[in-house]
XYZ file of C-alpha atoms in Angstrom:
282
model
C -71.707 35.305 -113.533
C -72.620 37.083 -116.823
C -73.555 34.142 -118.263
C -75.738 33.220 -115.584
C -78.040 36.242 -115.649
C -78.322 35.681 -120.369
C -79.013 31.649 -119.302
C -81.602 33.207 -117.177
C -82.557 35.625 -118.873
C -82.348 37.737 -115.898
C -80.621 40.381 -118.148
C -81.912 41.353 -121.696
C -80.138 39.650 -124.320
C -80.453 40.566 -127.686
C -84.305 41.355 -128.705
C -85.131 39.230 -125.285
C -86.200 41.088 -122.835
C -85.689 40.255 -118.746
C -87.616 37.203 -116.758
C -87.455 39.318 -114.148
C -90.126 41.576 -115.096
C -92.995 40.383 -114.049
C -91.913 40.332 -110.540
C -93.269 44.109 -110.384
C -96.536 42.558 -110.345
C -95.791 40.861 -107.180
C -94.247 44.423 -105.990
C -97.716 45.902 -106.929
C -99.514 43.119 -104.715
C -97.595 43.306 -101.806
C -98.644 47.530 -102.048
C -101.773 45.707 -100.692
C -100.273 43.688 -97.938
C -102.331 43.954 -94.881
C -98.940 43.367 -93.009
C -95.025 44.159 -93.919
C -92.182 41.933 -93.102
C -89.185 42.760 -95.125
C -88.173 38.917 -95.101
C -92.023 37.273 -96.469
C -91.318 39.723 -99.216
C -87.766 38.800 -99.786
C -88.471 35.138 -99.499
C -92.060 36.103 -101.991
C -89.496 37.547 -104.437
C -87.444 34.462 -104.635
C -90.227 32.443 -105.022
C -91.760 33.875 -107.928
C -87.825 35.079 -109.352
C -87.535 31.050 -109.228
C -90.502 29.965 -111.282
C -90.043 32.917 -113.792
C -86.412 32.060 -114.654
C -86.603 28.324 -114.871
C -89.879 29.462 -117.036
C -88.024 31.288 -119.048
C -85.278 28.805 -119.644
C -87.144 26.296 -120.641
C -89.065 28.597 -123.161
C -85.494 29.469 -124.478
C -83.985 25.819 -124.567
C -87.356 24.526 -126.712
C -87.014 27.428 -128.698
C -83.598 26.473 -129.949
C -84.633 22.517 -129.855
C -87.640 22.992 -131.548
C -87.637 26.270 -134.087
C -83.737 26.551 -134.085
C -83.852 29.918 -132.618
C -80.537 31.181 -132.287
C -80.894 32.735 -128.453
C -78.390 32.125 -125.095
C -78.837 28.335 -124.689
C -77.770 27.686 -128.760
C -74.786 28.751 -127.686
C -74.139 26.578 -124.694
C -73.867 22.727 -125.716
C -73.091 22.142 -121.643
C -76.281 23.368 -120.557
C -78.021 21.523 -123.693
C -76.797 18.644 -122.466
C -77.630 18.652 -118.582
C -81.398 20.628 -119.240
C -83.211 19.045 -116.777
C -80.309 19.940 -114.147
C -80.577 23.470 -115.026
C -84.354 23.745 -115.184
C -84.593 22.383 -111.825
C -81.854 24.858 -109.996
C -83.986 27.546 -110.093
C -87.025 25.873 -109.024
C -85.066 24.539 -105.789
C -84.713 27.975 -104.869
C -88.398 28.639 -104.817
C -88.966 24.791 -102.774
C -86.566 26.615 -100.298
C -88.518 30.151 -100.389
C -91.720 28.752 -100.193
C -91.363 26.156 -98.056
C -89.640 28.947 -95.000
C -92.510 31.362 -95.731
C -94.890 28.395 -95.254
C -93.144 26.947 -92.273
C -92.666 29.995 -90.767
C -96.657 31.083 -91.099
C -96.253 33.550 -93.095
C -98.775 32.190 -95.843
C -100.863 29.253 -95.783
C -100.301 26.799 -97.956
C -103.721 27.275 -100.040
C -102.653 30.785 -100.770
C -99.730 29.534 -102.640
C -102.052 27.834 -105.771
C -101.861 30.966 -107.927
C -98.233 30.959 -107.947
C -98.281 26.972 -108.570
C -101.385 27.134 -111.119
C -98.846 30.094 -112.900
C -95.872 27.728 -112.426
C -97.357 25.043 -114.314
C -98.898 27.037 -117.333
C -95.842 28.857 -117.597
C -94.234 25.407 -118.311
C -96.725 23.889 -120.292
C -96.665 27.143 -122.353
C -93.269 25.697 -123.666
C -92.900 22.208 -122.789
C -93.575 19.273 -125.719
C -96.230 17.754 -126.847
C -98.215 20.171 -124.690
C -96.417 23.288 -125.774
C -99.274 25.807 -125.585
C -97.086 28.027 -127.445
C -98.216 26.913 -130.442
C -101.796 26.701 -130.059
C -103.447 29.389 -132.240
C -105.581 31.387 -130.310
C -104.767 29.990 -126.401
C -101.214 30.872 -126.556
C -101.919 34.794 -126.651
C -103.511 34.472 -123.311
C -100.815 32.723 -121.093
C -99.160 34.924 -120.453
C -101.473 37.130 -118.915
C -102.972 34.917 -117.128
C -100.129 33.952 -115.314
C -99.290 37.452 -114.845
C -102.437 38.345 -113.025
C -101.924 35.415 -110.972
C -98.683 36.540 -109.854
C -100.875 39.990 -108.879
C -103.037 37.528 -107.216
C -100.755 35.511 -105.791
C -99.770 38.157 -103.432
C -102.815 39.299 -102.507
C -103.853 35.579 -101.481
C -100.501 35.483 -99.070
C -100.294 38.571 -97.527
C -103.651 40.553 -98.167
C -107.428 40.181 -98.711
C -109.830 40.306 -101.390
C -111.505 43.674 -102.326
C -113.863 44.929 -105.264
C -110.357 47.044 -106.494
C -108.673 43.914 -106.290
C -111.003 42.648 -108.537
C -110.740 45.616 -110.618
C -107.226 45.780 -110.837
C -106.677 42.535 -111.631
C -109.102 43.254 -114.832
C -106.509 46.429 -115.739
C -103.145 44.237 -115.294
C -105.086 41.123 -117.528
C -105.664 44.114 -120.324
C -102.793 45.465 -120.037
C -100.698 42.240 -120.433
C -102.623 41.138 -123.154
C -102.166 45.068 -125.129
C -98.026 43.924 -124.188
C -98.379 40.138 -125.744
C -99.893 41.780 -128.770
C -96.579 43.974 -129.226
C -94.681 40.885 -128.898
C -96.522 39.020 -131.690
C -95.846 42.176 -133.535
C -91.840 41.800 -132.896
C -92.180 37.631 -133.892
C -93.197 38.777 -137.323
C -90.055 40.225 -137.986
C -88.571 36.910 -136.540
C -87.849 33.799 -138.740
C -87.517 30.881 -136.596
C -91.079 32.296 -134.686
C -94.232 29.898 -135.790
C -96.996 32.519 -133.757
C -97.247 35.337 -136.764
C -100.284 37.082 -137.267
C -101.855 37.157 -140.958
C -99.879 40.466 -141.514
C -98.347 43.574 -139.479
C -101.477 46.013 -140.271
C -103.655 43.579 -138.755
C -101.530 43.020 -136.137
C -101.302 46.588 -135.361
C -105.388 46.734 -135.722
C -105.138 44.144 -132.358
C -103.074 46.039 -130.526
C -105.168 49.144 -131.143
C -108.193 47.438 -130.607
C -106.616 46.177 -127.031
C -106.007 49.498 -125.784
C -109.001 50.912 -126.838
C -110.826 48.023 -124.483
C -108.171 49.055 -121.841
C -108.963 52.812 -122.305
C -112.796 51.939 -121.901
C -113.029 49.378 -119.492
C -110.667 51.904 -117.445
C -113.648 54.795 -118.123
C -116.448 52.386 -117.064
C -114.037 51.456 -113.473
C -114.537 54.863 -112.933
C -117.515 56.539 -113.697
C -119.602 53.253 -112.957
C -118.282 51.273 -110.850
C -116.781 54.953 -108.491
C -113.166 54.428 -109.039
C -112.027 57.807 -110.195
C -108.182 56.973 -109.890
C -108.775 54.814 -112.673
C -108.993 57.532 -115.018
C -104.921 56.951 -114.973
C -105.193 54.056 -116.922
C -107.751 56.042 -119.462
C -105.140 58.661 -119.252
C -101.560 56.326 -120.338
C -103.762 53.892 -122.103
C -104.467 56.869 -124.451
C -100.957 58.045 -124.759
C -99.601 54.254 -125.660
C -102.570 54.530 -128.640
C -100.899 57.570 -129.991
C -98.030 56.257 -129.478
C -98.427 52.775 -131.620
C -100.196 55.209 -133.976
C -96.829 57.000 -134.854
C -94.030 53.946 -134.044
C -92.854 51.775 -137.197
C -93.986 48.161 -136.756
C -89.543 47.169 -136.965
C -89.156 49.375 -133.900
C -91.819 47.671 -131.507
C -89.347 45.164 -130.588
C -86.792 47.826 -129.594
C -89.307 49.724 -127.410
C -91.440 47.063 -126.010
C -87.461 46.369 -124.104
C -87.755 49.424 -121.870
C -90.778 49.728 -119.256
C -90.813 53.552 -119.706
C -91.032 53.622 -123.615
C -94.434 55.416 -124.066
C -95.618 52.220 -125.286
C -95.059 50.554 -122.316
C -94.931 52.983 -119.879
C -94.867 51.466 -116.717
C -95.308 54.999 -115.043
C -98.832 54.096 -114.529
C -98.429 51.631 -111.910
C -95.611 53.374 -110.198
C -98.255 55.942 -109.723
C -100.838 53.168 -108.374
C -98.128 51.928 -105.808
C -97.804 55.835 -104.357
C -101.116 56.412 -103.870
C -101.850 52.795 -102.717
C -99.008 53.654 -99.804
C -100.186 57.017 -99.368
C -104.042 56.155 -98.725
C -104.957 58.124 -101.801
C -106.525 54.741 -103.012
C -108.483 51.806 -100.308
């Protein structure tokens, strides 16, 4: 079963941190539901777990092909050798959860294409002659893109459009992007990676620059635009820039594993989801 959860990566393994993570951004949208059923979100949760870890696998499995990297799947000639059977396991999980929350009305099928348009740049992001991965300059914005449509993704299902959906969507797109740049950081300590940036100062310089955008597009949300409780992001978005200000570049990789490092801190939209459920924020 262990081995499951590294193929997966549903568990860290090594300097590779979980697939799973991203599924707090379909936590965060269902905050917004405009109705609860305990099984939509289960069968939600499966969906998206499906497309992240076959995602993730594939990313893994090219990785090794490709750039040698020595991760899970190098050390697995069985699942080298049936790939496409292993890919597709996962994804037959979310056919079966999205087909019961379709059949069952909870969604509509149009409210589903964020989670398919994320599916299938998620893939391309690794998959040859495509491989987005290594095109300078698009590949640092994948990511969070398909993160934000995950966000989205649950709105579309189970919620409705807003001007903070908007807005928050703008914060989680940021912030994803401030968390890609910590990862380029780690690949430069990384030999079989082919995304380094010209050096780790200037790399550092991105990231910075990133979080000061974060910090101020978080001030104009609310002085502007009247969305005080956006002052939070200001607020952690201010303690992560301290934060990368102090940290050696060789321990970014270490820290960017654990979602309440202070230059992650994740605290921030724990804090959203309470005051979303306690009508602090509409």
């Amino acid at each position: 079963m262990k081995k499951l959860f590294f193929r997966y990566r549903i568990l860290h393994w090594g300097e590779k941190i979980s697939s799973l993570r991203p599924l707090g951004y379909t936590l965060f949208g269902y905050v917004f539901a405009s109705h609860f059923s305990l099984l939509a979100m289960t069968l939600n949760l499966l969906l998206g777990a499906g497309i992240l870890t076959a995602s993730y696998f594939l990313n893994d499995y090219y990785d090794w092909k490709l750039q040698h990297e020595r991760n899970f799947v190098s050390r697995e000639p069985q699942v080298q050798k049936h790939m496409v059977w292993y890919f597709s396991f996962p994804l037959l999980i979310s056919l079966a959860a999205g087909t019961i929350l379709v059949s069952q009305s909870y969604v509509s099928l149009p409210s589903l294409a964020p989670l398919l348009l994320a599916a299938v740049l998620s893939f391309l992001y690794s998959f040859p002659p495509v491989r987005l991965k290594d095109r300078k300059g698009i590949h640092f914005f994948i990511f969070p893109v398909c993160v934000t449509l995950l966000f989205l993704a649950s709105i579309l299902m189970f919620g409705s459009f807003s001007k903070i959906i908007v807005a928050f969507s703008l914060i989680i797109f940021l912030y994803q992007c401030y968390l890609e740049s910590l990862h380029q950081i780690q690949d430069i300590f990384e030999i079989h990676e082919s995304r380094k940036l010209a050096s780790p100062n200037q790399a550092r310089r991105i990231a910075q620059i990133l979080l000061g955008v974060y910090i101020g597009v978080a001030l104009i949300l609310s002085i502007l635009i009247n969305l005080p409780f956006f002052l939070i992001s200001a607020l952690f978005g201010g303690v992560r820039l301290l934060r990368l200000f102090q940290v050696r570049l060789v321990a970014i990789g270490r820290e960017r594993r654990h979602i309440f490092s202070l230059l992650v801190s994740a605290e921030e939209y724990i804090l959203y989801s309470f005051l979303l459920l306690v009508g602090l924020i509409q």
